[in-house]
Short mmCIF file of C-alpha atoms and ligand atoms in Angstrom, two decimals:
data_model
loop_
_atom_site.label_atom_id
_atom_site.label_comp_id
_atom_site.label_asym_id
_atom_site.label_seq_id
_atom_site.Cartn_x
_atom_site.Cartn_y
_atom_site.Cartn_z
CA MET A 38 -93.20 6.89 19.51
CA THR A 39 -93.69 9.58 22.38
CA ILE A 40 -90.82 11.04 23.70
CA SER A 41 -91.02 13.31 26.87
CA HIS A 42 -88.71 16.42 26.80
CA PRO A 43 -87.79 18.96 29.80
CA ASN A 44 -89.21 21.95 27.88
CA PHE A 45 -91.43 20.51 25.65
CA GLY A 46 -92.89 17.76 27.58
CA VAL A 47 -94.76 14.52 25.74
CA LEU A 48 -94.26 15.53 22.03
CA ASP A 49 -96.82 14.48 19.88
CA PRO A 50 -95.10 11.98 17.44
CA ASP A 51 -96.00 14.35 14.29
CA ARG A 52 -94.55 17.31 15.54
CA ILE A 53 -91.30 18.76 14.30
CA ILE A 54 -89.17 21.14 16.78
CA ILE A 55 -87.60 24.09 14.68
CA PHE A 56 -84.24 25.01 16.01
CA ASP A 57 -83.52 28.66 14.60
CA THR A 58 -79.79 29.23 14.38
CA THR A 59 -80.16 32.52 12.40
CA LEU A 60 -78.53 34.61 15.22
CA ARG A 61 -75.59 32.11 15.78
CA ASP A 62 -74.41 29.71 13.06
CA GLY A 63 -76.28 32.58 10.48
CA GLU A 64 -74.76 35.58 12.05
CA GLN A 65 -71.27 34.25 12.04
CA SER A 66 -70.71 34.02 8.44
CA PRO A 67 -69.05 36.90 7.07
CA GLY A 68 -70.91 40.00 6.39
CA PHE A 69 -74.03 38.96 8.57
CA SER A 70 -72.82 40.08 11.97
CA MET A 71 -75.42 41.90 13.86
CA ASN A 72 -75.35 44.44 16.87
CA LEU A 73 -77.63 44.05 19.69
CA THR A 74 -80.18 46.25 18.82
CA GLU A 75 -80.85 44.04 15.74
CA LYS A 76 -80.53 40.59 17.28
CA LEU A 77 -83.04 41.99 19.67
CA ARG A 78 -85.37 42.65 16.65
CA MET A 79 -84.77 39.62 14.99
CA ALA A 80 -84.99 37.46 18.07
CA GLU A 81 -88.49 39.32 18.59
CA ALA A 82 -89.88 37.97 14.79
CA LEU A 83 -88.55 34.78 14.96
CA ALA A 84 -90.69 34.43 18.37
CA GLU A 85 -93.61 35.72 16.80
CA LEU A 86 -92.90 33.54 13.71
CA GLY A 87 -93.22 30.32 15.85
CA VAL A 88 -89.94 28.89 16.47
CA ASP A 89 -89.55 26.36 19.34
CA VAL A 90 -85.89 26.99 20.10
CA LEU A 91 -83.90 30.27 19.42
CA GLU A 92 -80.13 29.84 19.43
CA ALA A 93 -79.27 33.13 20.35
CA GLY A 94 -75.21 32.76 20.13
CA PHE A 95 -72.43 31.91 21.55
CA PRO A 96 -71.45 33.61 25.06
CA ILE A 97 -67.92 32.47 25.76
CA ALA A 98 -66.87 33.86 21.95
CA SER A 99 -66.94 37.63 23.02
CA PRO A 100 -68.62 40.23 25.75
CA GLY A 101 -70.97 41.29 23.08
CA ASP A 102 -72.23 37.75 22.19
CA PHE A 103 -72.47 37.36 25.83
CA GLU A 104 -74.64 40.30 26.32
CA SER A 105 -77.09 39.45 23.31
CA VAL A 106 -77.81 36.20 24.69
CA ASP A 107 -78.31 37.70 28.04
CA ALA A 108 -80.46 40.67 26.44
CA ILE A 109 -82.54 37.97 24.58
CA ALA A 110 -82.95 35.58 27.49
CA ARG A 111 -84.41 38.63 29.34
CA THR A 112 -86.58 39.56 26.97
CA ILE A 113 -87.97 37.18 24.25
CA LYS A 114 -90.91 35.18 25.47
CA GLY A 115 -91.98 31.75 23.75
CA PRO A 116 -89.00 30.07 22.41
CA VAL A 117 -86.67 28.19 24.69
CA ILE A 118 -83.50 30.57 24.32
CA CYS A 119 -80.49 28.46 23.66
CA GLY A 120 -76.85 29.56 24.00
CA LEU A 121 -73.81 27.60 22.28
CA ALA A 122 -70.73 26.39 24.03
CA ARG A 123 -67.50 24.12 23.57
CA THR A 124 -68.13 20.84 25.48
CA GLY A 125 -64.39 20.71 26.33
CA GLY A 126 -64.45 24.00 28.01
CA ARG A 127 -65.76 24.46 31.55
CA ASP A 128 -65.65 28.21 31.14
CA ASP A 129 -67.94 27.97 28.03
CA ILE A 130 -70.51 26.08 29.49
CA ALA A 131 -70.56 28.45 32.62
CA ARG A 132 -70.91 31.20 30.41
CA ALA A 133 -73.61 29.84 28.48
CA GLY A 134 -75.21 28.88 31.76
CA GLU A 135 -75.27 32.37 32.91
CA ALA A 136 -76.25 33.97 29.75
CA ILE A 137 -79.57 32.27 29.58
CA ARG A 138 -80.44 32.07 33.24
CA PRO A 139 -82.86 34.79 33.05
CA ALA A 140 -84.96 32.86 30.35
CA GLU A 141 -88.30 31.04 31.10
CA ARG A 142 -86.96 28.05 29.18
CA ARG A 143 -83.14 27.50 28.47
CA ARG A 144 -81.07 25.27 26.94
CA ILE A 145 -77.41 24.52 26.86
CA HIS A 146 -76.10 23.35 23.37
CA ASN A 147 -72.45 21.99 23.90
CA PHE A 148 -70.58 20.31 20.92
CA ILE A 149 -67.30 19.01 20.13
CA SER A 150 -65.90 17.28 17.12
CA THR A 151 -65.95 13.49 16.74
CA SER A 152 -64.74 12.80 13.32
CA PRO A 153 -61.01 11.67 12.73
CA LEU A 154 -59.93 14.54 10.61
CA HIS A 155 -61.34 17.11 13.11
CA MET A 156 -59.85 14.97 16.48
CA LYS A 157 -56.55 14.58 14.81
CA TYR A 158 -55.87 18.07 13.06
CA LYS A 159 -58.15 20.77 14.88
CA LEU A 160 -58.44 19.21 18.60
CA ARG A 161 -55.24 17.46 18.42
CA MET A 162 -56.79 15.03 20.80
CA GLU A 163 -57.19 11.25 21.49
CA PRO A 164 -60.87 9.78 20.81
CA GLU A 165 -60.77 8.69 24.32
CA THR A 166 -60.23 12.18 25.56
CA VAL A 167 -62.92 13.39 23.26
CA LEU A 168 -65.08 10.70 24.73
CA GLN A 169 -64.44 11.70 28.45
CA ALA A 170 -64.99 15.38 27.60
CA VAL A 171 -68.50 14.58 26.48
CA ILE A 172 -69.37 12.76 29.60
CA ASP A 173 -67.91 15.96 31.56
CA GLY A 174 -69.27 18.39 29.32
CA ASN A 175 -72.92 17.37 29.51
CA THR A 176 -73.05 16.12 33.37
CA LEU A 177 -71.26 19.85 33.88
CA ALA A 178 -74.17 21.34 31.34
CA ARG A 179 -76.97 19.75 33.47
CA ASN A 180 -76.21 21.70 36.33
CA TYR A 181 -77.37 24.87 34.86
CA THR A 182 -80.58 23.57 32.90
CA ASP A 183 -82.54 20.34 32.31
CA ASP A 184 -82.47 20.98 28.87
CA VAL A 185 -78.98 19.98 27.20
CA GLU A 186 -78.33 19.40 23.61
CA TRP A 187 -75.00 17.73 22.53
CA SER A 188 -73.84 17.93 18.74
CA ALA A 189 -71.22 15.81 17.01
CA GLU A 190 -69.40 18.09 15.08
CA ASP A 191 -68.47 16.76 11.70
CA GLY A 192 -70.85 13.85 12.92
CA SER A 193 -71.57 12.88 9.24
CA ARG A 194 -67.74 11.91 8.73
CA THR A 195 -67.37 10.24 11.93
CA ASP A 196 -66.83 6.63 12.55
CA PRO A 197 -70.17 4.95 12.86
CA ASP A 198 -68.73 2.85 16.32
CA PHE A 199 -67.20 5.83 18.07
CA LEU A 200 -70.32 8.02 17.26
CA CYS A 201 -72.47 5.56 18.77
CA ARG A 202 -69.94 5.38 21.86
CA CYS A 203 -70.00 9.39 21.94
CA VAL A 204 -73.81 9.91 21.74
CA GLU A 205 -74.56 6.73 24.32
CA ALA A 206 -72.20 8.60 26.85
CA ALA A 207 -73.76 12.09 26.32
CA ILE A 208 -77.02 10.51 26.83
CA LYS A 209 -76.08 8.77 29.89
CA ALA A 210 -74.41 12.10 31.08
CA GLY A 211 -77.72 13.75 30.77
CA ALA A 212 -78.44 14.93 27.04
CA THR A 213 -81.81 15.48 25.68
CA THR A 214 -81.30 16.22 22.61
CA ILE A 215 -78.43 14.76 20.18
CA ASN A 216 -77.66 16.57 17.06
CA ILE A 217 -75.93 15.05 14.23
CA PRO A 218 -74.51 17.78 11.90
CA ASP A 219 -73.09 17.36 8.60
CA THR A 220 -71.14 20.47 9.57
CA VAL A 221 -69.36 20.38 6.10
CA GLY A 222 -72.48 19.90 3.92
CA TYR A 223 -70.85 16.69 2.40
CA ALA A 224 -73.57 14.14 3.26
CA LEU A 225 -76.19 12.68 0.65
CA PRO A 226 -79.78 11.95 1.80
CA GLU A 227 -79.05 8.32 2.28
CA ASP A 228 -76.23 9.00 4.16
CA ILE A 229 -78.00 11.24 6.39
CA ALA A 230 -81.05 8.42 6.79
CA ARG A 231 -78.58 5.81 7.19
CA ILE A 232 -76.65 7.47 10.59
CA PHE A 233 -79.93 8.25 12.26
CA THR A 234 -81.51 4.97 11.44
CA MET A 235 -78.19 3.72 13.14
CA LEU A 236 -78.08 5.30 16.43
CA ARG A 237 -81.58 4.68 16.65
CA GLU A 238 -81.34 0.98 16.38
CA ARG A 239 -78.10 0.65 18.12
CA VAL A 240 -77.57 3.11 21.07
CA PRO A 241 -79.17 2.20 24.57
CA GLY A 242 -81.30 5.12 25.61
CA ALA A 243 -81.97 6.36 22.02
CA GLU A 244 -85.51 6.16 22.59
CA LYS A 245 -85.48 8.68 25.56
CA VAL A 246 -84.32 11.69 23.55
CA ILE A 247 -84.87 13.86 20.62
CA PHE A 248 -82.69 13.65 17.43
CA SER A 249 -81.72 16.48 15.91
CA ALA A 250 -80.16 17.42 12.11
CA HIS A 251 -77.93 20.54 11.48
CA ASN A 252 -77.35 20.28 7.53
CA HIS A 253 -74.59 22.81 5.96
CA ASN A 254 -75.52 23.51 2.04
CA ASP A 255 -71.88 23.18 0.66
CA LEU A 256 -73.68 20.85 -2.15
CA GLY A 257 -76.78 22.24 -2.20
CA LEU A 258 -78.37 19.24 -0.23
CA ALA A 259 -79.09 20.83 3.15
CA VAL A 260 -82.96 20.90 2.81
CA ALA A 261 -83.28 17.65 1.05
CA ASN A 262 -80.86 15.97 3.97
CA THR A 263 -82.98 17.85 6.44
CA ILE A 264 -86.04 15.91 5.12
CA ALA A 265 -84.04 12.68 4.98
CA ALA A 266 -83.38 12.76 8.67
CA ILE A 267 -86.83 13.49 9.44
CA ARG A 268 -88.16 10.41 7.78
CA ALA A 269 -85.40 8.77 9.82
CA GLY A 270 -86.76 9.64 12.83
CA VAL A 271 -85.45 13.09 13.79
CA ARG A 272 -87.41 15.42 15.57
CA GLN A 273 -85.89 18.74 15.63
CA VAL A 274 -84.48 20.23 12.60
CA GLU A 275 -81.77 23.13 12.88
CA CYS A 276 -82.11 26.00 10.42
CA THR A 277 -81.89 29.31 9.43
CA ILE A 278 -83.99 32.28 7.76
CA ASN A 279 -83.21 32.72 4.22
CA GLY A 280 -80.64 29.86 4.67
CA ILE A 281 -77.75 32.09 5.89
CA GLY A 282 -75.02 30.55 7.74
CA GLU A 283 -71.21 29.28 7.42
CA ARG A 284 -69.72 29.23 4.01
CA ALA A 285 -73.07 28.20 1.66
CA GLY A 286 -75.04 28.43 4.65
CA ASN A 287 -77.44 25.88 6.66
CA ALA A 288 -81.09 24.69 5.50
CA ALA A 289 -83.49 27.31 5.02
CA LEU A 290 -86.26 27.19 7.60
CA GLU A 291 -89.10 28.56 4.99
CA GLU A 292 -87.87 25.91 2.50
CA ILE A 293 -88.31 22.87 5.58
CA VAL A 294 -91.45 24.30 6.79
CA MET A 295 -93.25 24.85 3.44
CA ALA A 296 -92.15 21.38 1.79
CA ILE A 297 -93.69 19.67 5.09
CA ARG A 298 -96.64 21.80 5.06
CA THR A 299 -97.01 21.60 0.88
CA ARG A 300 -96.38 18.01 0.77
CA HIS A 301 -98.37 16.65 3.80
CA ASP A 302 -99.59 13.57 1.77
CA ALA A 303 -96.04 12.52 1.88
CA LEU A 304 -94.13 14.00 4.85
CA ALA A 305 -96.96 13.57 7.83
CA TRP A 306 -95.31 16.12 9.96
CA ARG A 307 -96.09 19.66 11.41
CA SER A 308 -94.11 22.75 12.51
CA ALA A 309 -95.40 25.31 14.77
CA ILE A 310 -94.53 27.84 12.20
CA GLU A 311 -97.07 30.78 11.34
CA THR A 312 -96.24 30.40 7.76
CA PRO A 313 -97.69 33.43 6.54
CA LYS A 314 -94.97 35.67 8.87
CA ILE A 315 -92.48 34.10 6.80
CA LEU A 316 -91.88 36.53 3.94
CA ARG A 317 -91.63 39.47 6.94
CA THR A 318 -89.04 37.68 8.97
CA SER A 319 -86.90 37.05 5.77
CA LYS A 320 -87.42 40.66 4.89
CA LEU A 321 -86.46 41.77 8.05
CA LEU A 322 -83.25 39.70 8.14
CA SER A 323 -82.46 41.01 4.61
CA THR A 324 -82.76 44.81 5.75
CA ILE A 325 -80.53 44.17 8.53
CA THR A 326 -77.88 42.67 7.15
CA GLY A 327 -78.02 44.43 3.81
CA PHE A 328 -78.62 40.91 1.70
CA ASP A 329 -81.15 40.39 -0.16
CA VAL A 330 -82.06 36.99 -1.32
CA GLN A 331 -81.58 35.96 -5.18
CA PRO A 332 -84.68 36.59 -7.02
CA ASN A 333 -85.36 32.88 -7.69
CA LYS A 334 -84.72 31.95 -3.92
CA ALA A 335 -87.43 29.39 -2.94
CA ILE A 336 -90.69 30.89 -0.99
CA VAL A 337 -89.40 33.99 -0.28
CA GLY A 338 -87.22 35.25 -3.65
CA ARG A 339 -88.80 38.02 -5.58
CA ASN A 340 -90.09 35.43 -8.39
CA ALA A 341 -90.92 32.67 -6.35
CA PHE A 342 -94.68 33.22 -7.18
CA ALA A 343 -93.85 35.55 -10.51
CA HIS A 344 -95.43 33.89 -13.79
CA GLU A 345 -93.71 35.30 -16.85
CA SER A 346 -94.59 33.17 -19.89
CA GLY A 347 -97.81 33.89 -21.55
CA ILE A 348 -98.56 29.91 -21.26
CA HIS A 349 -98.07 29.88 -17.30
CA GLN A 350 -99.87 33.57 -17.08
CA ASP A 351 -102.77 32.20 -18.82
CA GLY A 352 -102.94 28.69 -16.59
CA VAL A 353 -102.70 31.08 -13.47
CA LEU A 354 -105.62 33.16 -14.43
CA LYS A 355 -107.79 30.51 -14.79
CA ASN A 356 -106.61 28.39 -11.93
CA ALA A 357 -103.76 29.16 -9.58
CA ALA A 358 -103.06 25.74 -8.52
CA THR A 359 -101.97 25.21 -12.61
CA TYR A 360 -98.53 26.58 -11.60
CA GLU A 361 -98.57 27.24 -7.92
CA ILE A 362 -98.16 24.33 -5.20
CA MET A 363 -98.83 26.68 -2.61
CA THR A 364 -100.99 30.08 -2.40
CA PRO A 365 -98.49 33.21 -2.10
CA GLU A 366 -100.48 34.27 0.69
CA SER A 367 -99.69 31.26 2.88
CA VAL A 368 -96.24 32.32 3.18
CA GLY A 369 -96.78 36.13 3.38
CA TRP A 370 -96.99 37.69 -0.13
CA THR A 371 -99.86 39.95 -0.49
CA LYS A 372 -100.86 42.02 -3.74
CA SER A 373 -98.57 45.43 -3.35
CA SER A 374 -101.20 47.34 -1.34
CA LEU A 375 -101.61 51.20 -1.34
CA VAL A 376 -100.49 52.80 2.11
CA MET A 377 -102.07 55.64 3.41
CA GLY A 378 -101.40 59.07 1.62
CA LYS A 379 -99.65 62.08 3.13
CA HIS A 380 -102.88 63.06 4.60
CA SER A 381 -103.20 60.03 7.02
CA GLY A 382 -102.77 60.80 10.82
CA ARG A 383 -100.67 58.71 13.45
CA ALA A 384 -103.39 56.60 14.45
CA ALA A 385 -103.78 54.93 10.83
CA PHE A 386 -100.35 54.65 10.63
CA ARG A 387 -99.68 52.89 13.90
CA ASP A 388 -102.72 50.39 12.68
CA LYS A 389 -100.74 49.88 9.44
CA LEU A 390 -97.45 49.14 11.46
CA ARG A 391 -99.59 46.58 13.48
CA ALA A 392 -101.26 45.10 10.31
CA LEU A 393 -97.61 44.38 8.92
CA GLY A 394 -96.35 42.63 12.16
CA TYR A 395 -94.57 45.05 14.04
CA GLY A 396 -95.59 44.65 17.86
CA GLU A 397 -95.77 48.00 20.28
CA ILE A 398 -93.21 50.04 18.81
CA GLY A 399 -91.86 52.99 21.24
CA ASP A 400 -93.60 56.33 20.89
CA ASN A 401 -90.06 58.45 20.21
CA GLN A 402 -89.47 55.56 17.45
CA LEU A 403 -92.99 56.09 16.04
CA ASN A 404 -92.82 59.81 15.88
CA ASP A 405 -89.44 59.80 14.10
CA ALA A 406 -91.07 56.92 11.67
CA PHE A 407 -93.95 59.00 11.15
CA ARG A 408 -92.11 61.97 10.35
CA ARG A 409 -90.11 60.10 7.90
CA PHE A 410 -93.33 58.36 6.35
CA LYS A 411 -94.79 62.20 5.68
CA ASP A 412 -91.49 63.04 4.28
CA LEU A 413 -92.04 59.92 1.76
CA ALA A 414 -95.52 60.43 0.76
CA ASP A 415 -94.70 63.93 0.06
CA ARG A 416 -91.81 62.83 -2.63
CA LYS A 417 -93.19 59.35 -3.57
CA LYS A 418 -96.44 58.73 -5.66
CA VAL A 419 -97.22 55.63 -4.26
CA VAL A 420 -96.27 54.33 -0.46
CA TYR A 421 -96.05 50.82 -0.77
CA ASP A 422 -96.05 48.35 1.92
CA ASP A 423 -92.48 47.50 1.43
CA ASP A 424 -91.51 50.91 1.31
CA LEU A 425 -93.16 51.47 4.82
CA ILE A 426 -90.79 48.06 6.28
CA ALA A 427 -87.76 49.72 4.68
CA LEU A 428 -88.39 52.82 6.57
CA VAL A 429 -89.59 51.48 10.12
CA ASP A 430 -86.96 48.73 10.12
CA ASP A 431 -84.29 51.60 9.48
CA GLU A 432 -85.93 53.57 12.18
CA VAL A 433 -86.43 50.95 14.86
CA MET A 434 -82.68 49.94 14.08
CA ARG A 435 -81.15 53.19 14.54
CA GLY A 436 -82.82 53.81 18.03
CA HIS A 437 -79.51 53.68 20.36
CA ASP A 438 -76.81 55.01 17.58
CA ARG A 439 -74.20 57.59 18.57
CA ILE A 440 -74.04 59.07 15.01
CA ARG A 441 -77.58 59.98 13.68
CA PHE A 442 -78.21 61.17 9.81
CA LEU A 443 -79.90 64.71 9.95
CA SER A 444 -80.07 66.47 6.79
CA LEU A 445 -78.00 66.35 3.49
CA ASP A 446 -77.64 68.86 0.47
CA VAL A 447 -75.79 67.68 -2.69
CA HIS A 448 -75.06 69.73 -5.69
CA THR A 449 -73.58 67.47 -8.56
CA GLY A 450 -74.01 67.58 -12.39
CA SER A 451 -71.52 67.61 -15.44
CA LYS A 452 -69.59 70.83 -14.82
CA ALA A 453 -69.10 71.80 -11.25
CA LYS A 454 -67.41 69.46 -9.02
CA PRO A 455 -69.60 67.64 -6.83
CA ARG A 456 -70.43 69.28 -3.42
CA ALA A 457 -72.22 67.77 -0.37
CA GLU A 458 -73.46 69.70 2.92
CA LEU A 459 -74.22 67.41 5.55
CA GLU A 460 -75.73 67.46 8.90
CA LEU A 461 -74.94 64.89 11.52
CA GLU A 462 -76.03 64.46 15.36
CA ILE A 463 -72.94 62.99 17.38
CA ASP A 464 -73.56 62.25 20.72
CA GLY A 465 -76.66 64.42 20.97
CA ALA A 466 -75.23 67.38 19.47
CA ALA A 467 -75.78 68.56 15.94
CA GLN A 468 -72.59 69.03 13.36
CA SER A 469 -72.44 70.05 9.81
CA ALA A 470 -69.73 69.97 7.09
CA VAL A 471 -69.42 70.73 3.56
CA ALA A 472 -66.92 68.68 1.59
CA THR A 473 -66.24 67.78 -2.35
CA GLY A 474 -65.34 64.66 -4.00
CA ASP A 475 -65.15 62.55 -7.21
CA GLY A 476 -68.87 62.25 -7.33
CA PRO A 477 -71.90 63.01 -4.97
CA VAL A 478 -71.80 60.11 -3.01
CA ASP A 479 -67.87 60.29 -2.41
CA ALA A 480 -68.27 64.10 -1.61
CA THR A 481 -70.92 62.93 1.02
CA PHE A 482 -68.29 60.13 2.42
CA ASN A 483 -66.27 62.45 2.69
CA ALA A 484 -68.31 65.07 4.59
CA ILE A 485 -69.11 62.25 6.94
CA ARG A 486 -65.28 61.63 7.57
CA ASP A 487 -64.60 65.19 8.14
CA LEU A 488 -67.49 64.99 10.83
CA PHE A 489 -66.38 61.91 12.39
CA ALA A 490 -62.55 61.00 11.90
CA HIS A 491 -62.23 57.36 11.33
CA ASP A 492 -59.37 54.57 9.63
CA ALA A 493 -62.18 52.34 8.42
CA VAL A 494 -61.73 51.36 4.53
CA LEU A 495 -64.72 51.29 2.31
CA ARG A 496 -65.00 47.47 1.18
CA LEU A 497 -68.45 47.27 -0.64
CA TYR A 498 -70.74 50.03 -1.87
CA SER A 499 -73.91 48.77 -3.45
CA VAL A 500 -77.25 49.89 -4.30
CA GLY A 501 -80.85 48.05 -5.23
CA ALA A 502 -84.31 49.13 -5.16
CA VAL A 503 -86.92 48.68 -2.69
CA THR A 504 -89.92 48.34 -4.64
CA GLU A 505 -90.28 49.09 -8.56
CA GLY A 506 -90.45 52.22 -10.75
CA THR A 507 -88.06 55.57 -10.81
CA ASP A 508 -89.27 56.85 -7.79
CA ALA A 509 -88.56 53.72 -5.76
CA GLN A 510 -86.71 54.00 -2.62
CA ALA A 511 -83.00 53.14 -2.81
CA ARG A 512 -81.29 50.47 -0.41
CA VAL A 513 -78.20 50.98 0.07
CA THR A 514 -75.23 48.61 1.52
CA VAL A 515 -72.44 50.08 2.75
CA ARG A 516 -69.33 47.90 4.10
CA LEU A 517 -66.42 49.27 6.38
CA GLU A 518 -63.43 47.13 7.56
CA GLU A 519 -61.20 48.43 10.49
CA ASN A 520 -58.44 46.14 11.65
CA GLY A 521 -59.66 43.07 9.83
CA LYS A 522 -63.63 43.96 11.48
CA MET A 523 -66.20 44.23 8.70
CA VAL A 524 -69.73 45.86 9.20
CA ASP A 525 -72.15 46.23 7.05
CA GLY A 526 -74.71 49.31 7.04
CA GLN A 527 -77.97 49.83 5.35
CA GLY A 528 -80.29 53.04 4.42
CA ALA A 529 -83.23 53.39 2.39
CA ASP A 530 -84.46 56.39 0.62
CA THR A 531 -86.00 57.79 -2.33
CA ASP A 532 -82.86 59.68 -2.95
CA THR A 533 -79.72 57.11 -3.58
CA ILE A 534 -77.36 59.78 -1.99
CA VAL A 535 -79.29 59.98 1.31
CA ALA A 536 -79.76 56.49 1.41
CA SER A 537 -75.95 56.11 0.73
CA ALA A 538 -75.45 58.59 3.80
CA ARG A 539 -77.75 56.97 6.05
CA ALA A 540 -76.15 53.32 5.25
CA TYR A 541 -72.56 54.73 5.95
CA VAL A 542 -73.61 56.00 9.14
CA HIS A 543 -75.02 53.02 10.18
CA ALA A 544 -72.00 50.80 9.31
CA LEU A 545 -69.90 53.07 11.53
CA ASN A 546 -72.12 53.23 14.38
CA LYS A 547 -71.79 49.28 14.03
CA LEU A 548 -68.29 49.76 14.25
CA LEU A 549 -68.42 51.66 17.08
CA VAL A 550 -70.27 49.18 18.54
CA LYS A 551 -67.59 46.21 17.54
CA ARG A 552 -65.18 48.13 18.96
CA ALA A 553 -66.32 48.41 22.28
CA ARG A 554 -67.79 44.73 22.21
CA THR A 555 -65.01 42.40 20.64
CA ALA A 556 -62.63 40.71 23.28
CA PRO A 557 -59.55 39.47 21.53
CA GLU A 558 -60.27 35.90 22.24
CA ALA A 559 -63.49 36.06 20.12
CA LEU A 560 -64.32 32.81 18.40
CA SER A 561 -66.94 31.15 16.27
CA ALA A 562 -68.12 27.56 16.25
O1 LIG B 716 -72.19 22.79 11.91
C1 LIG B 716 -71.95 22.57 13.05
O2 LIG B 716 -70.99 21.44 13.43
C2 LIG B 716 -72.44 23.50 13.74
C3 LIG B 716 -72.40 22.82 15.41
C4 LIG B 716 -71.74 23.77 16.20
C5 LIG B 716 -73.40 22.52 16.13
O3 LIG B 716 -72.55 24.57 13.67
ZN1 LIG B 717 -73.30 25.00 11.64
#
């Protein structure tokens, strides 16, 4: 089967298009929101990873969403940049069209619910009105780009005849990709296979478009369903890094890609993903969002290539293939390598960052990161790649912050009341405060509140370690809530209290951005 697509040309029959929705479906899940700098950093990493389509956001949802889709469209080269829009909303489609306009290659993804449940209770629309919206929405979207994707939301629970009519209408109106989401993660692999086989057999024009799968993980079946969809003829899969997304998440990009690659004997397709960059991208997302994947997470979890039992260790030492179905290196795991010591220079530091996958970092950020590296090398016996990644991601992400951490001195112990002396830079001016509290972290957070008054409530405080050992850097996540808006901040340092201060300040900066950007009409798909 050969398909000609406006952005991909004639598609090789064995080629799977990787549509990444980490910045849209992933980002809209609670606690995973990112600011503009973080989205741009993540988009850069996804482009380097080799995703084919990058769904950058939902431009009508808020001015902030519009701004980030527009910024990604202006700066990220490589993937097709996609903006989401509701099929029924003329303004949605116009706004998406405007946001993606600067991109070299662009796509509008429009969606409307087609299941009886959603049409009756959510949309309160008759099926025939939905069908007309599919015609109008896709016709309108084609005015902005030749690459138009249409999604039948809750498609897996849609009446088959109605689904066929909607898909036929979307194709006639100009959609070039047809996505059938399992929005609520209800389908089994055989349901997914049946739906795509039916559409490809019954719908006139089906041979001209690319079918796409978008599976949610409510029953833990998202990746299995995606593989079933590929077997049934879909050529695009929608997925996210680490499987983040609404509720239980979306199908995990790394799992789909490595299933195809590792089981090429049974799944004779290929993607353009540069698999050694998978781990790096996964870790960047964890640093940005503050959520580590669970240790046993396939491909990117800490234990994914760890062998605990003596029998397994013995086998791996004799021949790794005894217990490893893919090499750790093929997805980016390397032996924890010793970076440079405290005598290393800036040039070596810059080289090391390039080797870790950072492109060009601005001089100011490089200088700040280098200063922090020197400081870390003074305090920590061994600086690992992971330490550097945590430090640089922290620095790169804080470039435009209004509030910056400068220094912290904490006096604590079992006798005296903990006391924190904190220095912050607020809008360019250094300011300091001294505060006490019920513990060193409480004292530090009180000092932050004294320097920058705010009403946000602390909702979560968690500490993890970047590497192993008692001199490991602590990675702290702080969640703040203000008027129902949640933000997470992260900070890393060998000193847990300093990491806590950095995390709090990061969360506060995100809150300031959110205050400025969130429109009252904000919505999510
Ligand atoms: O899960 C879903 O149905 C979606 C659509 C917007 C594609 O995310
Ligand atoms: Zn979804």
